[in-house]
């Protein structure tokens, strides 16, 4: 499947079960216009619709990326005065990604600033090109990051790191972002594309009910206290024990030459 929306490109690879949403306003370094925010949500909805046609869970991982060498240079500064558009849709695509049932991986190269970094941090994991640059520059406009950037850096890294990024507005390298825990993995030019595909395909090949439960578990971990989080995991564990995919995985573990096929049931 290949669909071109006004400001995103959406692709689904039925062989690997990986979906791709590409932010596609390269002339504006993929800055988040309200159209682009809507098209991210629409792209994810189109990918989710693949499940309806499949026997089981078709969509098993999503890669969110930016066209032509940049992830996203933040909110579209030309739309700043349009407060109402900002306030309603600004929230929606971030929340939609966070609440999307399937794991979403941000593939980050070039600039990843402001709302772009908030978008990447709303994804479940981030893989960066070694030359990617991360920052929260809103302070220079007399603002703070409006979609939870300080909260998310505080959770992924530390409150001190969040204040450093948001108060200085400085850009940091991919390696430093990885040291802080904001980025999962960093690759050089020769490995980057292949490594991201391989990472997404590895996750997409796992039992999808388990990866979806793990996403919810990790989200619970940052939102709830430990006891509530452990109770959630225990309940999910009990449910997963009853699935066909669990039986399939157990069989593959027991039998040497058996290649498991996970169906999302
Ligand atoms: N909103 C709208 N357009 C943007 C944009 C944004 N956030 N960021 C970049 N662009 C546009 C520029 O206006 C320029 O368009 P033009 O060619 O029509 O003039 C184009 O993207 C390329 O940007 P440019 O500034 O020429 O590239 P650069 O390599 O010199 O600098 C940045 C790159 C990212 C450092 C610089 O564009 C920047 O600081 N952008 C704003 C980042 C920001 O503050 N984001 C958060 C907003 S709260």
Coordinates of C-alpha atoms and ligand atoms in Angstrom, one line a residue:
X1 CA 0.0 0.0 0.0
X2 CA 1.3 3.5 -0.9
X3 CA -0.8 6.6 -0.3
X4 CA 0.2 10.2 -0.7
X5 CA -1.7 12.6 1.5
X6 CA -1.2 16.4 1.2
X7 CA 1.8 16.5 3.7
X8 CA 2.6 12.8 4.5
X9 CA 3.4 9.7 2.6
X10 CA 2.0 6.4 4.0
X11 CA 3.3 3.0 3.1
X12 CA 2.6 -0.5 4.3
X13 CA 4.8 -3.5 3.6
X14 CA 2.7 -6.6 3.8
X15 CA 5.8 -8.8 3.7
X16 CA 7.3 -7.4 6.9
X17 CA 4.1 -6.0 8.5
X18 CA 5.8 -2.6 9.0
X19 CA 4.0 0.7 8.2
X20 CA 5.8 3.9 7.3
X21 CA 4.6 7.5 7.8
X22 CA 6.8 10.1 6.2
X23 CA 6.5 13.8 7.1
X24 CA 6.6 15.4 3.7
X25 CA 7.1 19.2 3.8
X26 CA 10.8 19.2 3.1
X27 CA 10.9 22.8 1.9
X28 CA 9.9 23.8 5.5
X29 CA 12.1 21.2 7.1
X30 CA 8.9 19.2 7.7
X31 CA 7.7 21.9 10.2
X32 CA 4.4 20.9 11.8
X33 CA 1.6 22.8 10.1
X34 CA -1.9 21.9 11.2
X35 CA -2.3 20.0 7.9
X36 CA 0.7 18.0 8.7
X37 CA -0.5 17.1 12.2
X38 CA -3.8 16.0 10.7
X39 CA -2.0 13.9 8.0
X40 CA 0.1 12.1 10.6
X41 CA -3.1 11.0 12.4
X42 CA -4.8 10.1 9.1
X43 CA -1.7 8.2 8.0
X44 CA -1.7 6.1 11.2
X45 CA -5.5 5.5 10.7
X46 CA -4.9 4.3 7.2
X47 CA -2.2 1.9 8.5
X48 CA -4.5 0.6 11.2
X49 CA -7.1 -0.1 8.6
X50 CA -4.8 -2.8 7.2
X51 CA -5.8 -5.0 10.1
X52 CA -9.4 -5.1 9.0
X53 CA -8.5 -6.9 5.8
X54 CA -6.1 -9.3 7.4
X55 CA -6.5 -12.6 9.3
X56 CA -5.0 -11.4 12.5
X57 CA -2.9 -8.4 13.2
X58 CA -1.4 -7.0 10.0
X59 CA 0.2 -3.9 11.2
X60 CA 2.9 -4.7 13.8
X61 CA 5.3 -1.8 13.8
X62 CA 5.4 1.8 12.4
X63 CA 8.3 3.9 11.4
X64 CA 7.7 7.7 11.6
X65 CA 10.3 9.6 9.6
X66 CA 10.9 12.9 7.8
X67 CA 11.4 13.5 4.1
X68 CA 14.7 14.6 2.6
X69 CA 17.2 14.4 5.5
X70 CA 15.3 16.2 8.3
X71 CA 12.9 14.8 10.9
X72 CA 11.1 18.0 11.8
X73 CA 12.1 21.6 12.7
X74 CA 9.2 22.0 15.1
X75 CA 5.8 23.8 15.0
X76 CA 5.3 25.9 11.9
X77 CA 6.2 29.4 13.1
X78 CA 3.9 30.8 10.4
X79 CA 0.9 29.3 12.2
X80 CA 1.8 30.6 15.7
X81 CA -0.7 33.3 15.6
X82 CA -3.5 30.9 14.8
X83 CA -3.9 30.0 18.4
X84 CA -7.1 27.9 18.1
X85 CA -5.6 25.6 15.4
X86 CA -2.5 25.2 17.6
X87 CA -4.4 24.4 20.7
X88 CA -6.6 21.7 19.3
X89 CA -4.5 19.9 16.8
X90 CA -1.2 20.5 18.6
X91 CA -2.4 18.0 21.3
X92 CA -4.0 15.5 18.9
X93 CA -1.2 14.0 16.9
X94 CA 1.1 13.6 19.9
X95 CA -1.6 11.8 21.9
X96 CA -2.6 9.8 18.9
X97 CA 0.9 8.4 18.5
X98 CA 1.3 7.7 22.2
X99 CA -2.1 6.0 22.4
X100 CA -1.6 4.1 19.1
X101 CA -1.8 0.4 19.9
X102 CA 1.2 -0.6 17.7
X103 CA 4.8 0.3 18.6
X104 CA 5.9 3.5 16.7
X105 CA 9.6 4.1 16.1
X106 CA 10.9 7.5 15.2
X107 CA 13.6 7.5 12.5
X108 CA 15.5 10.7 13.1
X109 CA 18.0 12.5 10.9
X110 CA 18.8 16.1 10.5
X111 CA 16.9 18.6 12.6
X112 CA 14.6 17.3 15.4
X113 CA 13.5 20.5 17.2
X114 CA 10.7 21.7 19.4
X115 CA 7.5 20.1 18.3
X116 CA 9.6 17.8 16.2
X117 CA 11.4 16.5 19.3
X118 CA 8.0 16.3 21.1
X119 CA 6.7 14.2 18.2
X120 CA 9.8 11.9 18.3
X121 CA 9.5 11.6 22.1
X122 CA 5.8 10.7 21.7
X123 CA 6.9 7.7 19.6
X124 CA 7.9 4.6 21.6
X125 CA 11.5 4.4 20.6
X126 CA 14.0 6.7 18.6
X127 CA 16.7 5.7 16.3
X128 CA 19.0 8.5 15.2
X129 CA 21.5 9.3 12.4
X130 CA 24.8 10.3 13.9
X131 CA 24.4 13.8 12.5
X132 CA 20.9 14.4 13.8
X133 CA 20.5 17.4 16.1
X134 CA 18.0 17.7 18.9
X135 CA 16.7 20.7 20.8
X136 CA 13.9 22.6 22.4
X137 CA 14.4 26.2 21.0
X138 CA 11.0 27.6 22.2
X139 CA 12.7 29.6 25.0
X140 CA 14.2 32.0 22.3
X141 CA 10.6 32.9 21.4
X142 CA 9.7 33.5 25.0
X143 CA 7.8 30.2 25.2
X144 CA 8.2 26.8 26.7
X145 CA 7.7 23.6 24.7
X146 CA 3.9 23.5 24.4
X147 CA 3.3 19.8 23.9
X148 CA 5.0 18.4 27.0
X149 CA 8.7 18.5 25.9
X150 CA 9.9 19.3 29.4
X151 CA 7.8 16.5 30.8
X152 CA 9.0 14.0 28.3
X153 CA 12.7 14.8 28.6
X154 CA 12.3 14.7 32.4
X155 CA 10.9 11.2 32.1
X156 CA 13.3 9.9 29.5
X157 CA 16.4 11.6 30.8
X158 CA 16.1 13.7 33.9
X159 CA 14.5 17.0 35.0
X160 CA 18.0 18.6 34.9
X161 CA 18.5 17.5 31.3
X162 CA 15.0 18.9 30.5
X163 CA 15.9 22.2 32.0
X164 CA 19.2 22.3 30.2
X165 CA 17.6 21.7 26.8
X166 CA 14.6 23.9 27.3
X167 CA 16.4 26.8 29.1
X168 CA 19.4 27.0 26.8
X169 CA 17.6 26.2 23.6
X170 CA 20.9 24.6 22.4
X171 CA 21.1 21.8 19.9
X172 CA 22.6 18.5 21.1
X173 CA 24.1 15.7 19.1
X174 CA 22.6 12.2 18.6
X175 CA 25.3 10.7 20.8
X176 CA 24.5 13.1 23.7
X177 CA 20.8 12.4 23.2
X178 CA 21.6 8.7 23.4
X179 CA 23.7 9.2 26.5
X180 CA 20.8 11.0 28.1
X181 CA 18.3 8.2 27.2
X182 CA 16.3 10.2 24.8
X183 CA 17.5 8.2 21.8
X184 CA 17.8 4.3 21.8
X185 CA 20.4 3.8 19.0
X186 CA 22.7 5.9 16.8
X187 CA 24.0 4.8 13.4
X188 CA 26.3 6.3 10.8
X189 CA 25.3 7.0 7.2
X190 CA 26.3 3.6 5.8
X191 CA 24.1 1.6 8.3
X192 CA 21.3 4.0 9.2
X193 CA 18.5 3.0 6.8
X194 CA 19.1 -0.7 7.0
X195 CA 19.4 -0.6 10.8
X196 CA 16.1 1.1 11.2
X197 CA 14.3 -1.3 8.9
X198 CA 15.9 -4.3 10.6
X199 CA 14.9 -2.9 14.0
X200 CA 11.3 -2.4 13.0
X201 CA 11.2 -5.8 11.3
X202 CA 12.6 -7.5 14.4
X203 CA 9.8 -6.0 16.5
X204 CA 7.1 -6.7 13.8
X205 CA 8.2 -10.4 13.7
X206 CA 7.4 -10.8 17.5
X207 CA 3.9 -11.8 18.7
X208 CA 1.9 -8.6 18.2
X209 CA -0.3 -9.0 21.3
X210 CA 2.8 -9.2 23.4
X211 CA 4.5 -6.1 21.8
X212 CA 1.3 -4.2 22.2
X213 CA 1.0 -5.2 25.9
X214 CA 4.6 -4.2 26.4
X215 CA 3.9 -0.7 24.9
X216 CA 1.0 -0.3 27.3
X217 CA 3.1 -1.6 30.2
X218 CA 5.9 0.9 29.5
X219 CA 3.4 3.7 29.3
X220 CA 1.8 2.6 32.6
X221 CA 5.3 2.6 34.1
X222 CA 5.7 6.4 33.5
X223 CA 2.2 7.2 34.5
X224 CA 1.5 5.0 37.5
X225 CA 3.2 4.0 40.7
X226 CA 5.2 0.7 40.8
X227 CA 2.4 -1.4 42.4
X228 CA -0.2 -0.2 39.9
X229 CA 2.3 -0.9 37.1
X230 CA 3.1 -4.4 38.3
X231 CA -0.6 -5.2 38.7
X232 CA -1.1 -4.1 35.1
X233 CA 1.7 -6.4 33.9
X234 CA 0.4 -9.3 35.9
X235 CA -3.0 -9.0 34.4
X236 CA -1.6 -8.7 30.9
X237 CA 0.7 -11.7 31.5
X238 CA -2.4 -13.9 32.5
X239 CA -4.2 -12.9 29.3
X240 CA -1.2 -13.5 27.0
X241 CA -0.8 -17.0 28.5
X242 CA -4.1 -17.9 26.9
X243 CA -3.2 -16.8 23.4
X244 CA -2.4 -19.0 20.3
X245 CA 0.8 -17.0 19.8
X246 CA 2.0 -18.1 23.3
X247 CA 1.5 -21.7 22.3
X248 CA 3.3 -21.0 19.0
X249 CA 6.2 -19.4 20.8
X250 CA 6.4 -22.3 23.3
X251 CA 6.4 -24.8 20.5
X252 CA 9.2 -23.0 18.7
X253 CA 11.2 -23.0 21.9
X254 CA 10.7 -26.7 22.4
X255 CA 11.2 -27.9 18.8
X256 CA 14.6 -27.1 17.2
X257 CA 13.5 -26.6 13.6
X258 CA 10.1 -25.0 14.1
X259 CA 9.8 -21.5 12.7
X260 CA 6.9 -19.8 14.6
X261 CA 4.2 -17.9 12.8
X262 CA 2.5 -15.3 15.0
X263 CA -1.1 -14.4 14.2
X264 CA -2.1 -11.9 16.8
X265 CA -4.5 -14.3 18.4
Ligands
LIG1 N1 8.3 26.7 10.8 C1 8.1 27.1 9.5 N2 9.1 27.1 8.6 C2 10.3 26.6 9.0 C3 10.6 26.2 10.3 C4 9.5 26.2 11.2 N3 9.6 25.8 12.5 N4 11.9 25.8 10.4 C5 12.4 26.1 9.2 N5 11.5 26.5 8.3 C6 11.7 26.9 6.9 C7 12.5 28.2 6.8 O1 11.6 29.3 6.9 C8 13.1 28.0 5.4 O2 12.1 28.3 4.5 P1 12.4 29.3 3.2 O3 13.4 28.5 2.4 O4 11.1 29.4 2.5 O5 13.0 30.5 3.7 C9 13.3 26.6 5.3 O6 12.5 25.9 6.3 C10 14.8 26.2 5.6 O7 15.1 26.7 6.8 P2 16.4 27.6 7.1 O8 16.3 28.4 8.3 O9 16.7 28.4 5.8 O10 17.5 26.5 7.2 P3 18.9 26.5 8.1 O11 19.6 25.3 7.7 O12 19.6 27.8 7.9 O13 18.4 26.5 9.6 C11 17.1 25.7 11.5 C12 17.7 25.4 10.1 C13 16.3 24.4 11.9 C14 18.2 25.9 12.5 C15 16.2 26.9 11.4 O14 15.4 26.7 10.3 C16 15.4 27.1 12.6 O15 15.9 27.6 13.6 N6 14.1 26.8 12.5 C17 13.1 27.1 13.6 C18 13.3 26.1 14.6 C19 12.3 26.4 15.8 O16 12.4 27.4 16.4 N7 11.4 25.4 16.0 C20 10.5 25.5 17.1 C21 9.4 26.4 16.9 S1 8.7 26.6 18.4

